[in-house]
PDB file of C-alpha atoms in Angstrom:
ATOM      1  CA  MET A   1      28.277 -32.828  32.865  1.00 49.00           C
ATOM      2  CA  ALA A   2      28.360 -29.395  32.891  1.00 51.00           C
ATOM      3  CA  SER A   3      29.442 -27.487  36.152  1.00 56.00           C
ATOM      4  CA  PRO A   4      27.141 -25.020  37.969  1.00 56.00           C
ATOM      5  CA  ALA A   5      29.102 -22.192  37.086  1.00 52.00           C
ATOM      6  CA  GLY A   6      29.273 -23.055  33.517  1.00 52.00           C
ATOM      7  CA  HIS A   7      25.422 -23.249  33.606  1.00 51.00           C
ATOM      8  CA  ILE A   8      25.100 -19.995  35.209  1.00 54.00           C
ATOM      9  CA  ASP A   9      27.360 -18.304  32.496  1.00 50.00           C
ATOM     10  CA  THR A  10      25.011 -19.835  29.718  1.00 56.00           C
ATOM     11  CA  VAL A  11      21.822 -18.545  31.494  1.00 51.00           C
ATOM     12  CA  LEU A  12      23.558 -14.980  31.977  1.00 51.00           C
ATOM     13  CA  GLU A  13      24.374 -15.056  28.256  1.00 56.00           C
ATOM     14  CA  ALA A  14      20.800 -15.975  27.012  1.00 52.00           C
ATOM     15  CA  ARG A  15      19.773 -13.277  29.149  1.00 60.00           C
ATOM     16  CA  ALA A  16      22.250 -10.584  28.033  1.00 55.00           C
ATOM     17  CA  GLY A  17      21.321 -11.485  24.453  1.00 53.00           C
ATOM     18  CA  ILE A  18      17.560 -11.090  25.271  1.00 66.00           C
ATOM     19  CA  LEU A  19      18.230  -8.138  26.841  1.00 64.00           C
ATOM     20  CA  ALA A  20      20.197  -6.700  23.998  1.00 59.00           C
ATOM     21  CA  TYR A  21      17.448  -7.244  21.401  1.00 64.00           C
ATOM     22  CA  VAL A  22      14.903  -5.702  23.811  1.00 72.00           C
ATOM     23  CA  LEU A  23      16.801  -2.630  23.964  1.00 65.00           C
ATOM     24  CA  LEU A  24      17.705  -2.767  20.016  1.00 66.00           C
ATOM     25  CA  ALA A  25      13.757  -2.963  19.615  1.00 72.00           C
ATOM     26  CA  LEU A  26      13.133  -0.323  22.036  1.00 74.00           C
ATOM     27  CA  ALA A  27      15.841   2.223  20.434  1.00 70.00           C
ATOM     28  CA  GLY A  28      14.429   1.304  16.927  1.00 73.00           C
ATOM     29  CA  ALA A  29      10.790   1.811  17.923  1.00 78.00           C
ATOM     30  CA  ALA A  30      11.948   5.429  19.405  1.00 78.00           C
ATOM     31  CA  LEU A  31      13.418   6.010  15.932  1.00 77.00           C
ATOM     32  CA  LEU A  32      10.574   5.183  14.023  1.00 82.00           C
ATOM     33  CA  TYR A  33       7.761   6.447  16.131  1.00 88.00           C
ATOM     34  CA  PRO A  34       7.730   9.837  14.447  1.00 89.00           C
ATOM     35  CA  SER A  35       7.160   8.242  11.158  1.00 90.00           C
ATOM     36  CA  LEU A  36       4.361   6.113  12.318  1.00 90.00           C
ATOM     37  CA  LEU A  37       2.778   8.909  13.967  1.00 92.00           C
ATOM     38  CA  HIS A  38       2.863  11.112  10.983  1.00 92.00           C
ATOM     39  CA  ALA A  39       1.528   8.455   8.966  1.00 93.00           C
ATOM     40  CA  VAL A  40      -1.498   7.972  11.314  1.00 93.00           C
ATOM     41  CA  GLN A  41      -2.316  11.851  11.166  1.00 93.00           C
ATOM     42  CA  VAL A  42      -2.556  11.064   7.434  1.00 92.00           C
ATOM     43  CA  TRP A  43      -4.884   8.251   7.714  1.00 93.00           C
ATOM     44  CA  SER A  44      -7.112   9.704   9.984  1.00 93.00           C
ATOM     45  CA  THR A  45      -7.451  13.023   8.312  1.00 90.00           C
ATOM     46  CA  THR A  46      -7.317  12.024   4.554  1.00 85.00           C
ATOM     47  CA  GLU A  47     -10.299   9.726   3.665  1.00 80.00           C
ATOM     48  CA  GLU A  48      -8.191   8.407   0.374  1.00 80.00           C
ATOM     49  CA  PHE A  49      -5.725   6.970   2.665  1.00 89.00           C
ATOM     50  CA  ARG A  50      -7.910   5.306   5.504  1.00 89.00           C
ATOM     51  CA  PHE A  51      -6.772   2.171   4.128  1.00 91.00           C
ATOM     52  CA  GLY A  52      -3.310   2.643   5.553  1.00 93.00           C
ATOM     53  CA  PHE A  53      -4.700   1.476   8.944  1.00 95.00           C
ATOM     54  CA  LEU A  54      -4.345  -1.743   7.386  1.00 95.00           C
ATOM     55  CA  ILE A  55      -0.937  -1.734   6.230  1.00 95.00           C
ATOM     56  CA  VAL A  56       0.783  -2.351   9.345  1.00 92.00           C
ATOM     57  CA  PRO A  57      -1.296  -4.985  10.796  1.00 94.00           C
ATOM     58  CA  ILE A  58      -1.003  -6.990   7.312  1.00 96.00           C
ATOM     59  CA  ALA A  59       2.832  -6.849   7.421  1.00 94.00           C
ATOM     60  CA  VAL A  60       2.908  -8.048  11.160  1.00 91.00           C
ATOM     61  CA  ALA A  61       0.529 -10.835  10.219  1.00 95.00           C
ATOM     62  CA  LEU A  62       2.855 -12.014   7.041  1.00 95.00           C
ATOM     63  CA  ILE A  63       5.714 -11.961   9.268  1.00 92.00           C
ATOM     64  CA  TRP A  64       3.901 -14.051  11.973  1.00 93.00           C
ATOM     65  CA  TRP A  65       2.727 -16.286   9.145  1.00 94.00           C
ATOM     66  CA  ARG A  66       6.167 -17.083   8.259  1.00 92.00           C
ATOM     67  CA  ARG A  67       7.378 -17.248  11.744  1.00 90.00           C
ATOM     68  CA  ARG A  68       8.785 -20.797  11.305  1.00 92.00           C
ATOM     69  CA  GLU A  69      10.959 -20.135   8.216  1.00 93.00           C
ATOM     70  CA  LEU A  70      12.172 -16.889  10.270  1.00 88.00           C
ATOM     71  CA  ARG A  71      13.354 -19.350  12.842  1.00 88.00           C
ATOM     72  CA  LEU A  72      15.122 -21.575  10.429  1.00 90.00           C
ATOM     73  CA  SER A  73      16.576 -18.570   8.575  1.00 89.00           C
ATOM     74  CA  ALA A  74      18.303 -17.109  11.624  1.00 84.00           C
ATOM     75  CA  GLY A  75      21.810 -17.061  11.708  1.00 84.00           C
ATOM     76  CA  GLY A  76      25.055 -15.319  11.560  1.00 83.00           C
ATOM     77  CA  GLY A  77      24.684 -11.758  10.717  1.00 85.00           C
ATOM     78  CA  SER A  78      26.236 -10.124   7.846  1.00 88.00           C
ATOM     79  CA  GLY A  79      28.041  -6.963   7.652  1.00 88.00           C
ATOM     80  CA  TRP A  80      26.352  -6.071   4.407  1.00 92.00           C
ATOM     81  CA  GLY A  81      23.249  -5.212   6.340  1.00 91.00           C
ATOM     82  CA  LEU A  82      24.913  -2.119   7.231  1.00 91.00           C
ATOM     83  CA  ALA A  83      25.316  -1.059   3.412  1.00 94.00           C
ATOM     84  CA  VAL A  84      21.561  -1.608   3.121  1.00 94.00           C
ATOM     85  CA  GLY A  85      20.660   0.009   6.777  1.00 91.00           C
ATOM     86  CA  CYS A  86      23.219   3.016   6.981  1.00 92.00           C
ATOM     87  CA  PRO A  87      22.201   4.747   3.835  1.00 95.00           C
ATOM     88  CA  ALA A  88      18.431   4.196   4.699  1.00 94.00           C
ATOM     89  CA  LEU A  89      19.381   5.633   8.025  1.00 92.00           C
ATOM     90  CA  LEU A  90      20.887   8.749   6.688  1.00 95.00           C
ATOM     91  CA  VAL A  91      17.838   9.374   4.241  1.00 95.00           C
ATOM     92  CA  TYR A  92      15.593   8.926   7.136  1.00 93.00           C
ATOM     93  CA  VAL A  93      17.344  11.407   9.664  1.00 91.00           C
ATOM     94  CA  SER A  94      17.577  13.902   6.694  1.00 94.00           C
ATOM     95  CA  ALA A  95      14.140  13.552   5.340  1.00 93.00           C
ATOM     96  CA  TRP A  96      12.611  13.889   8.629  1.00 90.00           C
ATOM     97  CA  ARG A  97      14.739  16.916   9.386  1.00 90.00           C
ATOM     98  CA  MET A  98      13.807  18.636   6.216  1.00 92.00           C
ATOM     99  CA  GLY A  99      10.151  17.937   7.044  1.00 89.00           C
ATOM    100  CA  ILE A 100       9.793  15.284   3.937  1.00 90.00           C
ATOM    101  CA  HIS A 101       7.851  12.923   5.913  1.00 90.00           C
ATOM    102  CA  ALA A 102       6.819  10.770   3.061  1.00 90.00           C
ATOM    103  CA  LEU A 103      10.526  10.060   2.014  1.00 92.00           C
ATOM    104  CA  ALA A 104      11.243   9.056   5.892  1.00 93.00           C
ATOM    105  CA  GLY A 105       8.275   6.652   5.749  1.00 93.00           C
ATOM    106  CA  VAL A 106       9.563   5.108   2.817  1.00 94.00           C
ATOM    107  CA  ALA A 107      13.210   4.970   4.107  1.00 94.00           C
ATOM    108  CA  VAL A 108      11.801   2.995   7.035  1.00 93.00           C
ATOM    109  CA  SER A 109      11.691  -0.414   4.908  1.00 94.00           C
ATOM    110  CA  PRO A 110      15.067  -0.400   3.630  1.00 94.00           C
ATOM    111  CA  LEU A 111      16.270   0.465   7.440  1.00 92.00           C
ATOM    112  CA  LEU A 112      14.538  -2.246   9.076  1.00 92.00           C
ATOM    113  CA  LEU A 113      15.625  -4.767   6.140  1.00 93.00           C
ATOM    114  CA  GLY A 114      19.122  -3.614   6.737  1.00 92.00           C
ATOM    115  CA  ALA A 115      19.100  -4.032  10.561  1.00 90.00           C
ATOM    116  CA  ALA A 116      17.742  -7.744  10.101  1.00 90.00           C
ATOM    117  CA  ILE A 117      20.459  -8.469   7.490  1.00 92.00           C
ATOM    118  CA  TYR A 118      23.116  -7.272   9.759  1.00 90.00           C
ATOM    119  CA  LEU A 119      21.614  -9.312  12.776  1.00 88.00           C
ATOM    120  CA  TRP A 120      20.553 -12.651  11.257  1.00 89.00           C
ATOM    121  CA  GLY A 121      21.892 -12.790   7.770  1.00 92.00           C
ATOM    122  CA  TRP A 122      20.576 -12.607   4.341  1.00 94.00           C
ATOM    123  CA  ARG A 123      18.115 -15.559   4.443  1.00 94.00           C
ATOM    124  CA  THR A 124      16.208 -13.729   7.113  1.00 93.00           C
ATOM    125  CA  GLY A 125      16.388 -10.663   4.975  1.00 94.00           C
ATOM    126  CA  ARG A 126      14.574 -12.426   2.057  1.00 95.00           C
ATOM    127  CA  VAL A 127      12.000 -13.924   4.366  1.00 94.00           C
ATOM    128  CA  LEU A 128      11.179 -10.288   5.843  1.00 93.00           C
ATOM    129  CA  ALA A 129      11.927  -8.410   2.638  1.00 95.00           C
ATOM    130  CA  PHE A 130       8.295  -8.086   1.272  1.00 96.00           C
ATOM    131  CA  PRO A 131       6.378  -7.599   4.575  1.00 94.00           C
ATOM    132  CA  LEU A 132       8.748  -4.839   5.243  1.00 94.00           C
ATOM    133  CA  VAL A 133       8.648  -3.403   1.860  1.00 95.00           C
ATOM    134  CA  PHE A 134       4.857  -3.367   2.091  1.00 96.00           C
ATOM    135  CA  LEU A 135       5.296  -1.039   5.000  1.00 94.00           C
ATOM    136  CA  ALA A 136       5.707   1.674   2.323  1.00 94.00           C
ATOM    137  CA  PHE A 137       2.104   1.568   1.008  1.00 94.00           C
ATOM    138  CA  GLY A 138       1.258   3.170   4.643  1.00 93.00           C
ATOM    139  CA  LEU A 139       4.179   4.900   5.613  1.00 93.00           C
ATOM    140  CA  GLY A 140       4.926   6.661   2.411  1.00 92.00           C
ATOM    141  CA  VAL A 141       1.592   8.464   1.473  1.00 88.00           C
ATOM    142  CA  PHE A 142       1.366  12.005   1.657  1.00 84.00           C
ATOM    143  CA  ARG A 143      -1.497  14.274   0.809  1.00 78.00           C
ATOM    144  CA  GLY A 144       0.383  15.860  -2.210  1.00 79.00           C
ATOM    145  CA  LEU A 145      -0.095  12.609  -3.722  1.00 75.00           C
ATOM    146  CA  LEU A 146      -3.971  14.460  -4.210  1.00 71.00           C
ATOM    147  CA  ASP A 147      -2.262  17.437  -6.107  1.00 74.00           C
ATOM    148  CA  THR A 148      -0.300  15.731  -8.548  1.00 77.00           C
ATOM    149  CA  VAL A 149      -1.003  11.931  -9.265  1.00 83.00           C
ATOM    150  CA  GLY A 150      -4.649  12.703  -8.130  1.00 83.00           C
ATOM    151  CA  PHE A 151      -5.373  15.446 -10.373  1.00 85.00           C
ATOM    152  CA  GLY A 152      -4.448  13.635 -13.260  1.00 88.00           C
ATOM    153  CA  LEU A 153      -6.679  10.861 -12.554  1.00 89.00           C
ATOM    154  CA  GLN A 154      -9.618  13.599 -12.259  1.00 90.00           C
ATOM    155  CA  GLN A 155      -8.887  14.519 -15.598  1.00 92.00           C
ATOM    156  CA  LEU A 156      -8.384  11.284 -16.995  1.00 93.00           C
ATOM    157  CA  THR A 157     -11.856  10.128 -15.118  1.00 92.00           C
ATOM    158  CA  ALA A 158     -13.740  13.081 -16.488  1.00 93.00           C
ATOM    159  CA  SER A 159     -12.949  12.162 -20.101  1.00 94.00           C
ATOM    160  CA  GLY A 160     -13.626   8.751 -19.866  1.00 94.00           C
ATOM    161  CA  ALA A 161     -16.798   9.190 -17.811  1.00 92.00           C
ATOM    162  CA  THR A 162     -17.869  11.500 -20.899  1.00 93.00           C
ATOM    163  CA  LEU A 163     -17.419   9.106 -23.488  1.00 94.00           C
ATOM    164  CA  LEU A 164     -19.076   6.367 -21.591  1.00 94.00           C
ATOM    165  CA  ALA A 165     -22.310   8.583 -20.603  1.00 92.00           C
ATOM    166  CA  ARG A 166     -22.592   9.519 -24.067  1.00 93.00           C
ATOM    167  CA  GLY A 167     -22.383   6.118 -25.301  1.00 93.00           C
ATOM    168  CA  MET A 168     -25.345   5.441 -23.079  1.00 92.00           C
ATOM    169  CA  GLY A 169     -27.266   8.410 -24.531  1.00 91.00           C
ATOM    170  CA  VAL A 170     -26.504  10.850 -21.782  1.00 90.00           C
ATOM    171  CA  PRO A 171     -25.979  14.412 -23.195  1.00 91.00           C
ATOM    172  CA  VAL A 172     -22.819  15.344 -21.141  1.00 91.00           C
ATOM    173  CA  VAL A 173     -21.116  18.664 -21.676  1.00 91.00           C
ATOM    174  CA  HIS A 174     -17.234  18.291 -20.718  1.00 91.00           C
ATOM    175  CA  ASP A 175     -15.387  21.383 -19.564  1.00 90.00           C
ATOM    176  CA  GLY A 176     -12.549  20.477 -17.738  1.00 88.00           C
ATOM    177  CA  LEU A 177     -13.223  18.469 -14.409  1.00 91.00           C
ATOM    178  CA  ASN A 178     -16.766  19.926 -14.743  1.00 91.00           C
ATOM    179  CA  LEU A 179     -19.648  17.547 -16.337  1.00 91.00           C
ATOM    180  CA  SER A 180     -22.912  19.218 -17.113  1.00 88.00           C
ATOM    181  CA  SER A 181     -26.280  18.647 -18.794  1.00 87.00           C
ATOM    182  CA  ARG A 182     -29.927  20.065 -18.624  1.00 84.00           C
ATOM    183  CA  THR A 183     -30.485  18.225 -15.472  1.00 85.00           C
ATOM    184  CA  PHE A 184     -27.034  17.887 -13.434  1.00 84.00           C
ATOM    185  CA  ASP A 185     -23.920  19.932 -13.020  1.00 87.00           C
ATOM    186  CA  PHE A 186     -21.123  17.944 -11.503  1.00 87.00           C
ATOM    187  CA  VAL A 187     -17.409  18.451 -10.651  1.00 89.00           C
ATOM    188  CA  VAL A 188     -15.008  15.369 -10.542  1.00 88.00           C
ATOM    189  CA  ALA A 189     -13.408  16.274  -7.230  1.00 84.00           C
ATOM    190  CA  GLU A 190     -10.544  14.758  -5.248  1.00 78.00           C
ATOM    191  CA  ALA A 191     -12.525  12.298  -3.716  1.00 75.00           C
ATOM    192  CA  CYS A 192     -13.858  11.014  -7.070  1.00 78.00           C
ATOM    193  CA  SER A 193     -10.693  10.683  -8.493  1.00 80.00           C
ATOM    194  CA  GLY A 194      -9.960   7.294  -7.770  1.00 80.00           C
ATOM    195  CA  MET A 195      -6.681   7.850  -5.835  1.00 81.00           C
ATOM    196  CA  SER A 196      -7.583   5.858  -2.789  1.00 77.00           C
ATOM    197  CA  SER A 197      -8.538   2.828  -4.834  1.00 82.00           C
ATOM    198  CA  LEU A 198      -5.225   3.124  -6.896  1.00 86.00           C
ATOM    199  CA  VAL A 199      -2.898   2.978  -3.910  1.00 88.00           C
ATOM    200  CA  ALA A 200      -5.002   0.539  -2.208  1.00 88.00           C
ATOM    201  CA  LEU A 201      -5.196  -1.607  -5.295  1.00 89.00           C
ATOM    202  CA  LEU A 202      -1.384  -1.394  -5.908  1.00 91.00           C
ATOM    203  CA  ALA A 203      -1.150  -2.503  -2.215  1.00 93.00           C
ATOM    204  CA  LEU A 204      -3.487  -5.588  -2.799  1.00 91.00           C
ATOM    205  CA  ALA A 205      -2.184  -6.391  -5.894  1.00 92.00           C
ATOM    206  CA  SER A 206       1.404  -6.519  -4.497  1.00 94.00           C
ATOM    207  CA  LEU A 207       0.112  -8.904  -1.752  1.00 93.00           C
ATOM    208  CA  TRP A 208      -1.692 -10.970  -4.440  1.00 91.00           C
ATOM    209  CA  ILE A 209       1.431 -11.622  -6.283  1.00 91.00           C
ATOM    210  CA  TYR A 210       3.355 -12.377  -3.322  1.00 93.00           C
ATOM    211  CA  LEU A 211       1.048 -14.874  -2.289  1.00 90.00           C
ATOM    212  CA  SER A 212       0.824 -16.534  -5.893  1.00 88.00           C
ATOM    213  CA  ARG A 213       2.942 -18.715  -8.065  1.00 82.00           C
ATOM    214  CA  GLY A 214       3.798 -17.261 -11.341  1.00 83.00           C
ATOM    215  CA  ARG A 215       6.613 -16.190 -13.623  1.00 89.00           C
ATOM    216  CA  PRO A 216       8.113 -12.645 -12.681  1.00 90.00           C
ATOM    217  CA  TRP A 217       6.710 -11.169 -15.998  1.00 93.00           C
ATOM    218  CA  ALA A 218       3.365 -12.385 -15.003  1.00 92.00           C
ATOM    219  CA  ARG A 219       3.395 -10.718 -11.571  1.00 91.00           C
ATOM    220  CA  LEU A 220       4.565  -7.605 -13.387  1.00 93.00           C
ATOM    221  CA  VAL A 221       1.614  -7.439 -15.768  1.00 94.00           C
ATOM    222  CA  VAL A 222      -0.791  -7.941 -12.711  1.00 93.00           C
ATOM    223  CA  LEU A 223       0.896  -4.915 -11.098  1.00 93.00           C
ATOM    224  CA  ALA A 224       1.305  -2.949 -14.032  1.00 94.00           C
ATOM    225  CA  SER A 225      -2.622  -3.328 -14.976  1.00 94.00           C
ATOM    226  CA  VAL A 226      -3.613  -1.689 -11.758  1.00 93.00           C
ATOM    227  CA  PRO A 227      -3.536   1.740 -13.006  1.00 92.00           C
ATOM    228  CA  PRO A 228      -5.461   1.475 -16.047  1.00 93.00           C
ATOM    229  CA  LEU A 229      -8.082  -0.800 -14.316  1.00 92.00           C
ATOM    230  CA  VAL A 230      -8.714   1.918 -11.807  1.00 90.00           C
ATOM    231  CA  ILE A 231      -9.254   4.565 -14.264  1.00 91.00           C
ATOM    232  CA  VAL A 232     -11.514   2.424 -16.324  1.00 91.00           C
ATOM    233  CA  ALA A 233     -13.621   1.524 -13.156  1.00 90.00           C
ATOM    234  CA  ASN A 234     -13.613   4.861 -11.921  1.00 89.00           C
ATOM    235  CA  SER A 235     -14.832   6.420 -15.434  1.00 92.00           C
ATOM    236  CA  VAL A 236     -17.548   3.541 -15.122  1.00 90.00           C
ATOM    237  CA  ARG A 237     -18.582   4.762 -11.674  1.00 88.00           C
ATOM    238  CA  VAL A 238     -18.665   8.271 -12.659  1.00 90.00           C
ATOM    239  CA  ALA A 239     -20.744   7.510 -15.894  1.00 91.00           C
ATOM    240  CA  LEU A 240     -23.264   5.475 -13.465  1.00 89.00           C
ATOM    241  CA  VAL A 241     -23.637   8.703 -11.325  1.00 88.00           C
ATOM    242  CA  LEU A 242     -24.348  10.975 -14.667  1.00 90.00           C
ATOM    243  CA  LEU A 243     -26.626   8.290 -15.696  1.00 90.00           C
ATOM    244  CA  VAL A 244     -28.585   8.295 -12.607  1.00 87.00           C
ATOM    245  CA  GLY A 245     -28.470  12.185 -12.559  1.00 86.00           C
ATOM    246  CA  ASP A 246     -29.929  12.333 -16.183  1.00 87.00           C
ATOM    247  CA  ARG A 247     -32.799  10.199 -15.471  1.00 86.00           C
ATOM    248  CA  PHE A 248     -33.541  10.846 -11.797  1.00 82.00           C
ATOM    249  CA  GLY A 249     -31.929  14.441 -11.135  1.00 79.00           C
ATOM    250  CA  GLU A 250     -28.714  15.679  -9.420  1.00 80.00           C
ATOM    251  CA  ALA A 251     -30.258  14.997  -5.583  1.00 80.00           C
ATOM    252  CA  ALA A 252     -30.596  11.239  -6.614  1.00 77.00           C
ATOM    253  CA  ALA A 253     -27.181  10.809  -8.085  1.00 77.00           C
ATOM    254  CA  LEU A 254     -25.460  12.609  -5.408  1.00 78.00           C
ATOM    255  CA  GLY A 255     -27.415  10.802  -2.495  1.00 74.00           C
ATOM    256  CA  TYR A 256     -27.557   6.969  -1.637  1.00 71.00           C
ATOM    257  CA  PHE A 257     -26.401   6.122  -5.109  1.00 73.00           C
ATOM    258  CA  HIS A 258     -23.089   8.260  -4.811  1.00 73.00           C
ATOM    259  CA  GLY A 259     -21.857   6.484  -1.929  1.00 72.00           C
ATOM    260  CA  LEU A 260     -22.701   2.843  -3.567  1.00 75.00           C
ATOM    261  CA  SER A 261     -20.991   3.948  -6.510  1.00 75.00           C
ATOM    262  CA  SER A 262     -17.571   3.501  -4.419  1.00 75.00           C
ATOM    263  CA  LEU A 263     -18.384  -0.089  -4.469  1.00 78.00           C
ATOM    264  CA  VAL A 264     -18.951  -0.164  -7.868  1.00 76.00           C
ATOM    265  CA  LEU A 265     -15.610   1.224  -8.566  1.00 79.00           C
ATOM    266  CA  PHE A 266     -13.837  -1.108  -6.260  1.00 80.00           C
ATOM    267  CA  GLY A 267     -15.493  -4.065  -7.308  1.00 83.00           C
ATOM    268  CA  VAL A 268     -14.850  -3.482 -11.296  1.00 85.00           C
ATOM    269  CA  ALA A 269     -11.261  -2.934 -10.353  1.00 87.00           C
ATOM    270  CA  LEU A 270     -10.905  -5.989  -8.211  1.00 87.00           C
ATOM    271  CA  GLY A 271     -12.784  -7.928 -10.885  1.00 90.00           C
ATOM    272  CA  GLY A 272     -10.487  -6.992 -13.711  1.00 91.00           C
ATOM    273  CA  LEU A 273      -7.498  -7.489 -11.479  1.00 91.00           C
ATOM    274  CA  LEU A 274      -8.502 -11.178 -10.923  1.00 90.00           C
ATOM    275  CA  VAL A 275      -9.289 -11.631 -14.626  1.00 93.00           C
ATOM    276  CA  VAL A 276      -5.580 -10.199 -15.531  1.00 93.00           C
ATOM    277  CA  SER A 277      -4.305 -12.484 -12.976  1.00 92.00           C
ATOM    278  CA  ARG A 278      -5.966 -15.594 -14.289  1.00 90.00           C
ATOM    279  CA  SER A 279      -5.336 -14.514 -17.769  1.00 92.00           C
ATOM    280  CA  VAL A 280      -1.303 -14.589 -17.059  1.00 92.00           C
ATOM    281  CA  ARG A 281      -1.838 -17.895 -14.711  1.00 88.00           C
ATOM    282  CA  CYS A 282      -0.496 -15.882 -11.542  1.00 87.00           C
ATOM    283  CA  GLN A 283      -2.593 -17.970  -8.951  1.00 77.00           C
ATOM    284  CA  PRO A 284      -2.504 -18.150  -5.410  1.00 71.00           C
ATOM    285  CA  PHE A 285      -0.702 -20.870  -3.485  1.00 62.00           C
ATOM    286  CA  ALA A 286      -0.128 -21.493   0.398  1.00 45.00           C
ATOM    287  CA  ARG A 287       3.280 -20.647   1.506  1.00 48.00           C
ATOM    288  CA  ALA A 288       4.495 -22.675   4.604  1.00 42.00           C
ATOM    289  CA  ALA A 289       3.626 -21.444   7.824  1.00 40.00           C
TER     290      ALA A 289
END
């Protein structure tokens, strides 16, 4: 039978361990708070990245969903976690000091992963890998994407929409990002680039293949299909706006239908993603809770 003194020592050790984890969590929260705050500012002020508000809750939900596996995987920590976490910490601090907030946000994922491996080992790291990497879709976005990738998408959308609209009998004059005819004069603006759908669908496709059963090459095909699907879907959306503008006037196209066409974009892209996933036999399955 254990002595009262031994029992007290055990209780004190357990409490000390809990206190250490609480202090570690608070220190980590204080370190990462600036990145989360900056990300929230981007999500709040940039319509194309509003989906970012869903990323952190989804990551937390995935971790909660696999809580049983986490309990079973936790063991002795591995010093290799420092090899992952320390470079990430260096990148995080350096990027933040230089004002490269998106890079600091991306560095959060390997930083947290390295800490998990160091504390609980590689098995726990494997369980947490996807939810932590998934955070990059929210913490790593920045407004400059609209000026680089977004501008390229605007050009591709303008060209694709012109071809589709002409195929539907709409006499479109294509001049850069300007699409015009005798009844309308439209500009493919940043909001029409499809940038928000591209990043959101990449996040959704990543989540889909994480929850799916399929060969590695099939999962890569699903993920790689997102950019062309978004370009095609966005071209269809803008072409339909041009068709409405040609038949009913510019005011009708820019009114209720313009907002409704966003659903067309996401619906076409999502439908295409499901078709690609099914064609390569990348099907969802239930993981252990």
